[in-house]
Amino acid sequence: MPDAVLRAENLTKRYGGITALEDVSLSLAAGEVLALLGANGAGKSTLVKLLSGNILPDGGSIAIGGEGRHLTSPRMAFEAGVATVHQELSLFGSLTVAQNVLIGREERGRFGHIREDASLRRTEALLAEIGVPDIAADARVGTLSLAQRQLVEIAKAMSFDPRVLILDEPTSALGLTDVHRLLTVVRGLRAKGRAIIFISHRMEEIEDIADSVTILRSGRKVGAFPRHSFTRERALELMLGETQQQLHAVPPPPAPPDSTPPILQVADLRLDGRLNGVSFDLRPGEVLGLAGLEGQGQKDMLFALFGLFRRGLRGDVIIRGQARRASRPLQAIAAGLAFIPDDRKNMGGFMFLPIAHNVTITILNRLRRFLFLDSRQEKAVVSALIRQLAIKCSSADAPLGSLSGGNQQKVIAAKWLAFERDIYLFCDPTRGVDAGARETIYATIRDLAAAGKGIILYSTDMVEFPILCSRVLVFRGGKIAGAVSGAEINEESILALSFRDTGTVAA
């Protein structure tokens, strides 16, 4: 490809005796969207880090615009025309959107002082360019939703005016509306001649946006083909090394009988601007889905149950017949709740601590022998959970941050499995997770339901509701717009309720 904007040849990266990437080559033309597929741990993150200057290769070469480049830092990559939006966000919550987008490159006056008004105008223009003018440039990032923060990261990358834009799971935290908006932005950038590497585990997005597809497995390139010859079945076979059964092959857990006493009752729960009189019951062994367009209150519902809103929450939360509305996570945990968040980095675990410590941090009292930690018992608990959840790691002593996103999510789930709560709140648990890891998480949810636990699942992927749930509540404007169950759980019925203007429904 003589007109390649980006060409990588035989890239190799080793960590000690482990080869993370071996002889991987790819090329990318102006105005092309190349989709990069692979299971977690396949080498995608390593390749992205090499192309974005975060790590150095042990072999191979990178050329941008026909010129060989030795990318020793992200700044060098930016200067060469490569900007990356990583899956784990890197924004400062205490700073404004404009301060984050232009950090270190603010508009300045003749005497070096920062011109706040000019920086705000420049940021507003960038936000408008990527199609999100509704995000205020002067808003504190810490007040934004995860989806909004993802879009701010993209605006930050575009502020470098890159020739090559790498989007690592850009839609994993977004609801349906924001996904469509982002894909529209990607199409616009492609039309302007930008070269884009697009990483996603959502096959429908690959089919929608990609011009070509490259597949990695175990650090090697195992497939590359144009979009017109792409099929989901072939992609899964190459990604996982074997033909996979359809996710729908296993039916969802059966609904508990109506006569079963509820384990959780929520009555008229309200939170100014977020929840407007939500009422529902949850029975032991039930997987209850929370669906709807992004930002309609589903996620806030989980946050409220887990005590993440300290003020303003009104209404009743009854757990096993006792009033247990929480204003702190410790109160929710004591009431029997566990929370598996979508924001792994900031809410799920301690990235710098070993896997073992992350798993057992909730059960340290059980593992104590007098005043000391029983390391033998800890090792037994952790080893069993690593096997149960098929966590891929070099050892239980490896830092959580060294794992792929899917394996990080499994570790966070393992922490709560070890603690054995009565009610599990899953907040978009398969965000940024490959097909194999999804199956493991699905199996975990089914096993918990079979053990009589109550499960509440919020997901931005509507395909998951008919796979896992016996009943789904659809939110709109902080209310329950309606409920579907059994064979009625499908994308059409959920979308119909998502756009219906109804009053409050008790479910």
Short mmCIF file of C-alpha atoms in Angstrom, two decimals:
data_model
loop_
_atom_site.label_atom_id
_atom_site.label_comp_id
_atom_site.label_asym_id
_atom_site.label_seq_id
_atom_site.Cartn_x
_atom_site.Cartn_y
_atom_site.Cartn_z
CA MET A 1 0.00 0.00 0.00
CA PRO A 2 2.18 2.89 -1.26
CA ASP A 3 -0.16 5.60 0.06
CA ALA A 4 -0.34 4.19 3.61
CA VAL A 5 -0.60 6.87 6.28
CA LEU A 6 0.49 4.34 8.88
CA ARG A 7 2.56 1.23 8.28
CA ALA A 8 3.72 -1.13 11.04
CA GLU A 9 5.94 -4.05 10.09
CA ASN A 10 6.83 -7.11 12.19
CA LEU A 11 6.20 -5.41 15.53
CA THR A 12 7.31 -7.55 18.46
CA LYS A 13 7.14 -6.91 22.20
CA ARG A 14 8.35 -9.17 25.02
CA TYR A 15 8.03 -8.88 28.78
CA GLY A 16 10.69 -11.14 30.23
CA GLY A 17 9.93 -14.60 28.93
CA ILE A 18 6.43 -13.68 27.78
CA THR A 19 5.85 -12.56 24.18
CA ALA A 20 2.94 -10.12 24.17
CA LEU A 21 3.16 -9.34 20.43
CA GLU A 22 5.01 -11.21 17.70
CA ASP A 23 5.68 -10.11 14.10
CA VAL A 24 2.46 -8.13 13.71
CA SER A 25 2.14 -5.98 10.59
CA LEU A 26 -0.62 -3.69 9.40
CA SER A 27 -1.11 -0.69 7.13
CA LEU A 28 -3.72 2.02 7.13
CA ALA A 29 -4.69 4.41 4.34
CA ALA A 30 -6.13 7.90 4.56
CA GLY A 31 -9.90 7.74 4.93
CA GLU A 32 -9.85 4.12 6.12
CA VAL A 33 -11.39 2.67 9.28
CA LEU A 34 -9.48 -0.45 10.30
CA ALA A 35 -11.23 -2.54 12.96
CA LEU A 36 -8.89 -4.38 15.32
CA LEU A 37 -10.42 -7.49 16.88
CA GLY A 38 -9.14 -9.99 19.41
CA ALA A 39 -9.94 -11.56 22.75
CA ASN A 40 -8.70 -9.85 25.89
CA GLY A 41 -4.99 -10.63 26.13
CA ALA A 42 -4.67 -11.11 22.35
CA GLY A 43 -2.20 -8.22 22.04
CA LYS A 44 -4.48 -5.34 21.04
CA SER A 45 -3.51 -3.16 24.00
CA THR A 46 0.19 -3.86 23.43
CA LEU A 47 -0.11 -2.88 19.77
CA VAL A 48 -1.96 0.32 20.70
CA LYS A 49 0.72 1.20 23.26
CA LEU A 50 3.45 0.71 20.65
CA LEU A 51 1.68 2.88 18.07
CA SER A 52 0.96 5.59 20.65
CA GLY A 53 4.52 5.77 22.01
CA ASN A 54 3.76 4.38 25.47
CA ILE A 55 6.20 1.48 25.11
CA LEU A 56 9.07 0.63 22.75
CA PRO A 57 9.08 -2.44 20.48
CA ASP A 58 11.70 -5.16 20.76
CA GLY A 59 11.54 -5.60 17.01
CA GLY A 60 9.89 -4.21 13.90
CA SER A 61 9.30 -0.70 12.58
CA ILE A 62 6.67 2.03 12.38
CA ALA A 63 6.31 4.50 9.50
CA ILE A 64 3.91 7.44 9.39
CA GLY A 65 3.36 9.19 6.09
CA GLY A 66 6.16 7.10 4.58
CA GLU A 67 8.69 8.30 7.16
CA GLY A 68 10.18 5.87 9.69
CA ARG A 69 9.42 6.89 13.27
CA HIS A 70 10.93 5.91 16.61
CA LEU A 71 8.08 6.71 18.98
CA THR A 72 9.61 6.96 22.44
CA SER A 73 6.76 8.86 24.11
CA PRO A 74 3.10 9.80 23.60
CA ARG A 75 4.21 13.36 22.83
CA MET A 76 6.36 12.09 19.96
CA ALA A 77 3.37 10.13 18.67
CA PHE A 78 1.19 13.26 18.85
CA GLU A 79 3.83 15.24 16.96
CA ALA A 80 4.01 12.49 14.33
CA GLY A 81 0.24 12.68 13.87
CA VAL A 82 -1.02 9.75 15.97
CA ALA A 83 -3.57 10.40 18.74
CA THR A 84 -5.02 7.67 20.95
CA VAL A 85 -8.13 7.47 23.09
CA HIS A 86 -7.39 4.68 25.55
CA GLN A 87 -10.06 2.44 27.05
CA GLU A 88 -9.22 3.55 30.59
CA LEU A 89 -9.81 7.29 30.81
CA SER A 90 -7.08 9.70 31.92
CA LEU A 91 -8.98 12.88 32.77
CA PHE A 92 -8.68 14.93 35.97
CA GLY A 93 -12.04 15.13 37.70
CA SER A 94 -11.24 18.37 39.54
CA LEU A 95 -10.43 20.24 36.30
CA THR A 96 -12.86 21.62 33.74
CA VAL A 97 -13.47 20.06 30.35
CA ALA A 98 -11.42 22.83 28.68
CA GLN A 99 -8.54 22.42 31.13
CA ASN A 100 -8.44 18.67 30.45
CA VAL A 101 -8.70 18.98 26.67
CA LEU A 102 -5.97 21.63 26.37
CA ILE A 103 -3.80 20.70 29.36
CA GLY A 104 -0.30 22.05 28.78
CA ARG A 105 -1.44 23.75 25.55
CA GLU A 106 -3.81 26.42 26.85
CA GLU A 107 -4.43 29.63 24.94
CA ARG A 108 -2.06 32.26 26.37
CA GLY A 109 -1.68 36.01 26.19
CA ARG A 110 1.45 37.93 25.20
CA PHE A 111 2.80 37.79 28.77
CA GLY A 112 2.21 34.06 29.21
CA HIS A 113 -1.00 34.19 31.21
CA ILE A 114 -3.74 31.69 30.38
CA ARG A 115 -6.63 33.16 28.40
CA GLU A 116 -9.55 31.24 29.88
CA ASP A 117 -12.10 32.71 27.46
CA ALA A 118 -10.06 31.73 24.41
CA SER A 119 -9.46 28.22 25.80
CA LEU A 120 -13.19 27.82 26.39
CA ARG A 121 -14.04 28.93 22.85
CA ARG A 122 -11.48 26.55 21.35
CA THR A 123 -12.81 23.64 23.41
CA GLU A 124 -16.40 24.47 22.52
CA ALA A 125 -15.42 24.34 18.84
CA LEU A 126 -13.81 20.91 19.32
CA LEU A 127 -16.85 19.58 21.16
CA ALA A 128 -19.11 20.87 18.39
CA GLU A 129 -16.85 19.26 15.78
CA ILE A 130 -17.25 15.80 17.30
CA GLY A 131 -20.99 16.30 17.72
CA VAL A 132 -21.35 16.92 21.46
CA PRO A 133 -22.00 20.67 21.85
CA ASP A 134 -24.21 19.89 24.85
CA ILE A 135 -21.15 19.19 27.04
CA ALA A 136 -20.17 22.49 28.66
CA ALA A 137 -16.51 23.41 28.24
CA ASP A 138 -16.46 24.96 31.72
CA ALA A 139 -18.04 21.94 33.47
CA ARG A 140 -15.97 20.01 36.01
CA VAL A 141 -15.14 16.61 34.54
CA GLY A 142 -15.91 14.97 37.88
CA THR A 143 -19.57 15.96 37.46
CA LEU A 144 -19.91 14.27 34.05
CA SER A 145 -21.19 10.78 33.36
CA LEU A 146 -18.79 8.08 32.18
CA ALA A 147 -20.20 8.40 28.65
CA GLN A 148 -19.61 12.15 28.65
CA ARG A 149 -16.05 11.70 29.92
CA GLN A 150 -15.38 9.28 27.05
CA LEU A 151 -16.50 11.94 24.58
CA VAL A 152 -14.27 14.53 26.26
CA GLU A 153 -11.32 12.14 25.76
CA ILE A 154 -12.11 12.04 22.05
CA ALA A 155 -12.27 15.83 21.90
CA LYS A 156 -8.87 15.94 23.62
CA ALA A 157 -7.39 13.60 21.01
CA MET A 158 -8.86 15.65 18.18
CA SER A 159 -7.26 18.80 19.62
CA PHE A 160 -3.94 17.48 18.27
CA ASP A 161 -5.37 17.43 14.70
CA PRO A 162 -4.13 13.86 14.14
CA ARG A 163 -3.66 12.08 10.83
CA VAL A 164 -4.22 8.75 12.60
CA LEU A 165 -6.79 8.37 15.38
CA ILE A 166 -6.79 5.21 17.53
CA LEU A 167 -10.05 4.55 19.36
CA ASP A 168 -9.67 1.80 21.97
CA GLU A 169 -13.18 0.60 22.90
CA PRO A 170 -14.69 4.09 22.41
CA THR A 171 -18.30 2.90 22.68
CA SER A 172 -17.96 0.44 25.55
CA ALA A 173 -19.40 2.90 28.10
CA LEU A 174 -21.97 4.49 25.80
CA GLY A 175 -25.69 3.96 25.45
CA LEU A 176 -27.41 3.49 22.13
CA THR A 177 -27.91 7.19 21.37
CA ASP A 178 -24.29 8.08 22.13
CA VAL A 179 -23.01 5.10 20.12
CA HIS A 180 -24.88 6.31 17.04
CA ARG A 181 -23.55 9.83 17.59
CA LEU A 182 -19.97 8.58 17.93
CA LEU A 183 -20.17 6.41 14.83
CA THR A 184 -21.49 9.42 12.93
CA VAL A 185 -18.43 11.35 14.11
CA VAL A 186 -16.15 8.52 12.94
CA ARG A 187 -17.78 8.55 9.51
CA GLY A 188 -17.25 12.30 9.31
CA LEU A 189 -13.58 11.96 10.19
CA ARG A 190 -13.17 9.22 7.59
CA ALA A 191 -14.76 11.47 4.98
CA LYS A 192 -12.17 14.13 5.84
CA GLY A 193 -9.34 11.68 5.16
CA ARG A 194 -8.45 10.68 8.71
CA ALA A 195 -7.09 7.17 9.17
CA ILE A 196 -8.76 5.42 12.10
CA ILE A 197 -8.02 2.26 14.08
CA PHE A 198 -11.27 1.24 15.76
CA ILE A 199 -11.24 -1.37 18.53
CA SER A 200 -14.54 -2.85 19.66
CA HIS A 201 -16.01 -6.15 20.80
CA ARG A 202 -19.43 -5.22 19.43
CA MET A 203 -19.76 -7.01 16.12
CA GLU A 204 -22.62 -4.82 14.91
CA GLU A 205 -20.33 -1.77 15.18
CA ILE A 206 -17.61 -3.51 13.17
CA GLU A 207 -20.14 -4.36 10.48
CA ASP A 208 -21.41 -0.78 10.49
CA ILE A 209 -18.20 1.25 10.46
CA ALA A 210 -15.16 -0.80 9.35
CA ASP A 211 -13.54 -0.78 5.91
CA SER A 212 -11.14 -3.58 6.86
CA VAL A 213 -10.67 -5.97 9.78
CA THR A 214 -7.49 -7.30 11.41
CA ILE A 215 -7.71 -10.07 14.03
CA LEU A 216 -5.15 -10.89 16.72
CA ARG A 217 -4.88 -14.02 18.85
CA SER A 218 -2.21 -14.80 21.45
CA GLY A 219 -0.07 -11.89 20.27
CA ARG A 220 -0.09 -12.85 16.59
CA LYS A 221 -2.01 -11.63 13.56
CA VAL A 222 -4.31 -14.48 12.51
CA GLY A 223 -6.54 -12.77 9.98
CA ALA A 224 -6.99 -9.66 7.84
CA PHE A 225 -9.72 -9.08 5.30
CA PRO A 226 -11.89 -6.36 3.76
CA ARG A 227 -15.25 -5.63 5.33
CA HIS A 228 -17.27 -7.29 2.56
CA SER A 229 -15.79 -10.70 3.42
CA PHE A 230 -16.19 -10.29 7.19
CA THR A 231 -18.54 -12.65 9.06
CA ARG A 232 -19.14 -12.91 12.79
CA GLU A 233 -18.72 -16.68 12.81
CA ARG A 234 -15.34 -16.54 11.06
CA ALA A 235 -14.17 -13.68 13.28
CA LEU A 236 -15.04 -15.57 16.49
CA GLU A 237 -13.36 -18.70 15.17
CA LEU A 238 -10.15 -16.76 14.49
CA MET A 239 -10.30 -14.80 17.76
CA LEU A 240 -10.86 -17.79 20.02
CA GLY A 241 -9.28 -20.61 18.06
CA GLU A 242 -12.52 -22.55 17.77
CA THR A 243 -16.06 -22.16 16.46
CA GLN A 244 -18.22 -20.66 19.20
CA GLN A 245 -21.82 -21.48 19.95
CA GLN A 246 -24.27 -18.61 19.77
CA LEU A 247 -24.68 -16.77 23.07
CA HIS A 248 -28.41 -17.46 22.84
CA ALA A 249 -27.81 -21.24 23.07
CA VAL A 250 -28.14 -21.18 26.86
CA PRO A 251 -31.56 -19.95 28.01
CA PRO A 252 -31.80 -17.29 30.72
CA PRO A 253 -32.41 -18.40 34.31
CA PRO A 254 -36.10 -19.17 34.88
CA ALA A 255 -38.22 -16.59 36.63
CA PRO A 256 -38.95 -17.43 40.27
CA PRO A 257 -42.61 -18.16 41.09
CA ASP A 258 -44.76 -15.11 41.80
CA SER A 259 -45.44 -16.54 45.26
CA THR A 260 -41.74 -16.25 46.19
CA PRO A 261 -41.31 -13.47 48.79
CA PRO A 262 -39.16 -10.61 47.44
CA ILE A 263 -35.61 -10.25 48.68
CA LEU A 264 -35.64 -6.54 47.76
CA GLN A 265 -38.49 -4.01 47.59
CA VAL A 266 -38.02 -0.47 46.29
CA ALA A 267 -40.88 1.97 46.84
CA ASP A 268 -41.18 5.50 45.42
CA LEU A 269 -37.41 6.08 45.28
CA ARG A 270 -36.59 9.66 44.32
CA LEU A 271 -33.42 11.65 43.72
CA ASP A 272 -33.68 15.19 42.37
CA GLY A 273 -33.01 15.23 38.64
CA ARG A 274 -32.19 11.51 38.51
CA LEU A 275 -34.95 9.24 39.89
CA ASN A 276 -38.65 10.11 39.88
CA GLY A 277 -40.65 7.65 41.94
CA VAL A 278 -39.17 4.24 41.09
CA SER A 279 -40.84 1.15 42.57
CA PHE A 280 -40.11 -2.54 41.95
CA ASP A 281 -39.49 -5.90 43.64
CA LEU A 282 -36.65 -8.41 43.21
CA ARG A 283 -37.03 -12.09 44.10
CA PRO A 284 -34.33 -14.61 45.04
CA GLY A 285 -33.00 -16.34 41.93
CA GLU A 286 -34.21 -13.57 39.61
CA VAL A 287 -32.05 -11.70 37.09
CA LEU A 288 -33.75 -8.32 36.67
CA GLY A 289 -32.56 -6.10 33.83
CA LEU A 290 -32.51 -2.29 33.83
CA ALA A 291 -32.73 -1.02 30.24
CA GLY A 292 -33.36 2.21 28.37
CA LEU A 293 -31.43 4.91 26.58
CA GLU A 294 -28.29 6.25 28.22
CA GLY A 295 -28.82 8.57 31.19
CA GLN A 296 -32.45 7.68 31.94
CA GLY A 297 -31.83 6.63 35.54
CA GLN A 298 -30.85 2.95 35.28
CA LYS A 299 -27.29 3.50 36.44
CA ASP A 300 -28.39 5.98 39.10
CA MET A 301 -30.71 3.27 40.43
CA LEU A 302 -27.74 0.97 41.09
CA PHE A 303 -25.72 3.82 42.58
CA ALA A 304 -28.61 4.69 44.89
CA LEU A 305 -29.03 1.11 46.10
CA PHE A 306 -25.31 0.85 46.85
CA GLY A 307 -25.23 4.06 48.88
CA LEU A 308 -23.26 6.20 46.46
CA PHE A 309 -25.64 9.16 46.88
CA ARG A 310 -25.19 10.54 50.39
CA ARG A 311 -27.83 13.25 50.16
CA GLY A 312 -31.18 13.85 48.53
CA LEU A 313 -32.35 10.24 48.25
CA ARG A 314 -35.96 9.66 49.34
CA GLY A 315 -38.21 6.62 49.38
CA ASP A 316 -38.01 3.12 50.82
CA VAL A 317 -35.56 0.27 50.26
CA ILE A 318 -36.62 -2.94 52.02
CA ILE A 319 -34.22 -5.90 52.15
CA ARG A 320 -35.60 -9.14 53.60
CA GLY A 321 -38.35 -7.20 55.32
CA GLN A 322 -36.12 -4.55 56.92
CA ALA A 323 -35.69 -0.89 55.94
CA ARG A 324 -32.12 -0.67 54.61
CA ARG A 325 -31.82 2.45 52.46
CA ALA A 326 -28.08 3.14 52.33
CA SER A 327 -26.28 6.48 52.29
CA ARG A 328 -22.83 4.85 52.21
CA PRO A 329 -21.44 1.75 50.46
CA LEU A 330 -20.51 0.18 53.82
CA GLN A 331 -24.18 0.31 54.83
CA ALA A 332 -25.19 -1.34 51.55
CA ILE A 333 -22.58 -4.07 51.97
CA ALA A 334 -23.76 -4.72 55.53
CA ALA A 335 -27.31 -5.03 54.18
CA GLY A 336 -26.18 -7.79 51.83
CA LEU A 337 -25.43 -5.96 48.56
CA ALA A 338 -22.47 -6.34 46.21
CA PHE A 339 -21.64 -3.92 43.38
CA ILE A 340 -19.67 -4.76 40.23
CA PRO A 341 -19.08 -1.38 38.50
CA ASP A 342 -18.36 -0.50 34.88
CA ASP A 343 -15.60 1.94 35.81
CA ARG A 344 -12.96 -0.63 36.76
CA LYS A 345 -10.14 1.85 37.18
CA ASN A 346 -11.81 4.31 39.56
CA MET A 347 -14.48 2.24 41.30
CA GLY A 348 -13.74 -1.44 40.86
CA GLY A 349 -10.30 -2.28 42.17
CA PHE A 350 -6.85 -1.14 43.18
CA MET A 351 -4.76 -1.27 40.00
CA PHE A 352 -1.42 -1.12 41.82
CA LEU A 353 -2.21 -3.94 44.27
CA PRO A 354 -1.73 -7.66 43.52
CA ILE A 355 -4.64 -9.66 42.18
CA ALA A 356 -4.74 -11.68 45.41
CA HIS A 357 -5.19 -8.58 47.58
CA ASN A 358 -7.95 -7.26 45.32
CA VAL A 359 -9.86 -10.55 45.58
CA THR A 360 -9.56 -10.95 49.36
CA ILE A 361 -9.90 -7.33 50.47
CA THR A 362 -13.57 -7.90 51.36
CA ILE A 363 -12.89 -11.02 53.48
CA LEU A 364 -9.73 -10.15 55.41
CA ASN A 365 -11.46 -10.84 58.73
CA ARG A 366 -12.17 -14.41 57.63
CA LEU A 367 -8.56 -14.96 56.61
CA ARG A 368 -7.00 -13.74 59.83
CA ARG A 369 -5.27 -16.12 62.16
CA PHE A 370 -5.07 -14.22 65.41
CA LEU A 371 -3.60 -10.85 64.34
CA PHE A 372 -2.02 -12.11 61.11
CA LEU A 373 -3.23 -12.94 57.62
CA ASP A 374 -3.31 -16.66 56.90
CA SER A 375 -1.45 -16.59 53.58
CA ARG A 376 -2.10 -20.27 52.91
CA GLN A 377 -5.86 -19.81 53.22
CA GLU A 378 -5.70 -16.64 51.11
CA LYS A 379 -3.84 -18.49 48.38
CA ALA A 380 -6.42 -21.28 48.38
CA VAL A 381 -9.35 -18.85 48.06
CA VAL A 382 -7.69 -16.83 45.29
CA SER A 383 -6.53 -19.88 43.33
CA ALA A 384 -10.03 -21.36 43.37
CA LEU A 385 -11.58 -18.14 42.05
CA ILE A 386 -8.90 -17.72 39.37
CA ARG A 387 -9.77 -21.22 38.13
CA GLN A 388 -13.52 -20.68 38.43
CA LEU A 389 -13.49 -17.44 36.41
CA ALA A 390 -10.66 -18.46 34.05
CA ILE A 391 -8.65 -15.36 34.96
CA LYS A 392 -5.57 -15.13 32.73
CA CYS A 393 -2.61 -13.90 34.77
CA SER A 394 1.06 -14.75 35.27
CA SER A 395 0.44 -15.15 39.02
CA ALA A 396 -1.86 -13.97 41.78
CA ASP A 397 0.90 -11.56 42.81
CA ALA A 398 0.72 -9.62 39.53
CA PRO A 399 -0.76 -6.09 39.82
CA LEU A 400 -4.40 -5.83 38.80
CA GLY A 401 -3.44 -3.06 36.35
CA SER A 402 -1.23 -5.47 34.40
CA LEU A 403 -4.24 -7.51 33.26
CA SER A 404 -6.43 -6.98 30.22
CA GLY A 405 -9.75 -5.23 30.76
CA GLY A 406 -11.75 -8.46 30.67
CA ASN A 407 -9.56 -10.14 33.25
CA GLN A 408 -9.69 -7.05 35.48
CA GLN A 409 -13.48 -7.32 35.41
CA LYS A 410 -13.28 -10.99 36.38
CA VAL A 411 -11.07 -10.11 39.37
CA ILE A 412 -13.60 -7.52 40.53
CA ALA A 413 -16.38 -10.11 40.23
CA ALA A 414 -14.20 -12.59 42.16
CA LYS A 415 -13.91 -10.12 45.03
CA TRP A 416 -17.67 -10.16 45.54
CA LEU A 417 -18.04 -13.89 44.91
CA ALA A 418 -15.62 -14.44 47.79
CA PHE A 419 -17.74 -12.19 50.02
CA GLU A 420 -21.02 -14.03 49.25
CA ARG A 421 -23.73 -11.34 49.34
CA ASP A 422 -27.49 -11.83 48.85
CA ILE A 423 -27.99 -9.23 46.11
CA TYR A 424 -25.56 -8.53 43.25
CA LEU A 425 -25.69 -5.26 41.31
CA PHE A 426 -23.97 -5.64 37.92
CA CYS A 427 -23.31 -2.29 36.20
CA ASP A 428 -22.44 -2.93 32.54
CA PRO A 429 -20.17 -5.84 33.58
CA THR A 430 -19.08 -6.82 30.06
CA ARG A 431 -18.00 -3.33 28.99
CA GLY A 432 -14.81 -3.75 26.96
CA VAL A 433 -14.84 -7.54 27.40
CA ASP A 434 -14.23 -10.10 24.64
CA ALA A 435 -16.57 -12.94 23.69
CA GLY A 436 -14.79 -15.56 25.80
CA ALA A 437 -14.75 -13.39 28.92
CA ARG A 438 -18.40 -12.49 28.35
CA GLU A 439 -19.34 -16.17 28.47
CA THR A 440 -17.54 -16.49 31.81
CA ILE A 441 -19.38 -13.49 33.26
CA TYR A 442 -22.71 -14.74 31.89
CA ALA A 443 -22.09 -18.14 33.48
CA THR A 444 -21.26 -16.43 36.78
CA ILE A 445 -24.55 -14.50 36.73
CA ARG A 446 -26.49 -17.68 35.94
CA ASP A 447 -24.73 -19.57 38.75
CA LEU A 448 -25.54 -16.81 41.25
CA ALA A 449 -29.20 -16.89 40.23
CA ALA A 450 -29.26 -20.69 40.55
CA ALA A 451 -27.87 -20.28 44.07
CA GLY A 452 -30.83 -18.08 45.00
CA LYS A 453 -29.12 -14.71 44.81
CA GLY A 454 -30.98 -11.66 43.56
CA ILE A 455 -29.36 -10.06 40.49
CA ILE A 456 -29.93 -6.59 39.03
CA LEU A 457 -28.21 -6.05 35.68
CA TYR A 458 -27.70 -2.74 33.91
CA SER A 459 -26.18 -3.05 30.44
CA THR A 460 -25.61 -0.79 27.46
CA ASP A 461 -25.71 -3.90 25.24
CA MET A 462 -29.36 -4.80 24.69
CA VAL A 463 -28.40 -8.23 23.36
CA GLU A 464 -27.61 -9.25 26.94
CA PHE A 465 -31.13 -8.82 28.32
CA PRO A 466 -32.82 -11.76 26.53
CA ILE A 467 -29.74 -13.90 27.21
CA LEU A 468 -29.69 -13.32 30.97
CA CYS A 469 -32.92 -11.79 32.27
CA SER A 470 -36.36 -13.17 33.05
CA ARG A 471 -37.71 -9.61 33.45
CA VAL A 472 -36.54 -6.18 32.26
CA LEU A 473 -37.54 -2.73 33.51
CA VAL A 474 -37.22 0.02 30.89
CA PHE A 475 -36.34 3.47 32.24
CA ARG A 476 -37.22 6.84 30.73
CA GLY A 477 -36.71 10.20 32.43
CA GLY A 478 -35.85 8.64 35.78
CA LYS A 479 -39.05 6.55 35.79
CA ILE A 480 -39.95 3.00 34.87
CA ALA A 481 -41.68 3.39 31.51
CA GLY A 482 -42.65 -0.26 31.38
CA ALA A 483 -41.59 -3.85 31.96
CA VAL A 484 -41.14 -6.84 29.64
CA SER A 485 -40.63 -10.48 30.53
CA GLY A 486 -39.98 -13.86 28.96
CA ALA A 487 -40.24 -14.00 25.18
CA GLU A 488 -41.17 -10.31 25.05
CA ILE A 489 -37.61 -9.32 26.01
CA ASN A 490 -36.09 -8.12 22.73
CA GLU A 491 -34.56 -4.99 21.25
CA GLU A 492 -37.79 -3.89 19.57
CA SER A 493 -39.88 -3.96 22.74
CA ILE A 494 -37.17 -2.26 24.81
CA LEU A 495 -36.75 0.53 22.25
CA ALA A 496 -40.51 0.99 21.98
CA LEU A 497 -40.73 1.57 25.74
CA SER A 498 -37.58 3.70 25.72
CA PHE A 499 -39.26 6.26 23.46
CA ARG A 500 -42.73 6.04 24.98
CA ASP A 501 -43.83 8.96 27.15
CA THR A 502 -45.54 7.30 30.12
CA GLY A 503 -46.18 7.92 33.78
CA THR A 504 -44.53 6.07 36.63
CA VAL A 505 -44.97 2.29 36.53
CA ALA A 506 -44.58 0.01 39.55
CA ALA A 507 -42.90 -3.26 38.61
#
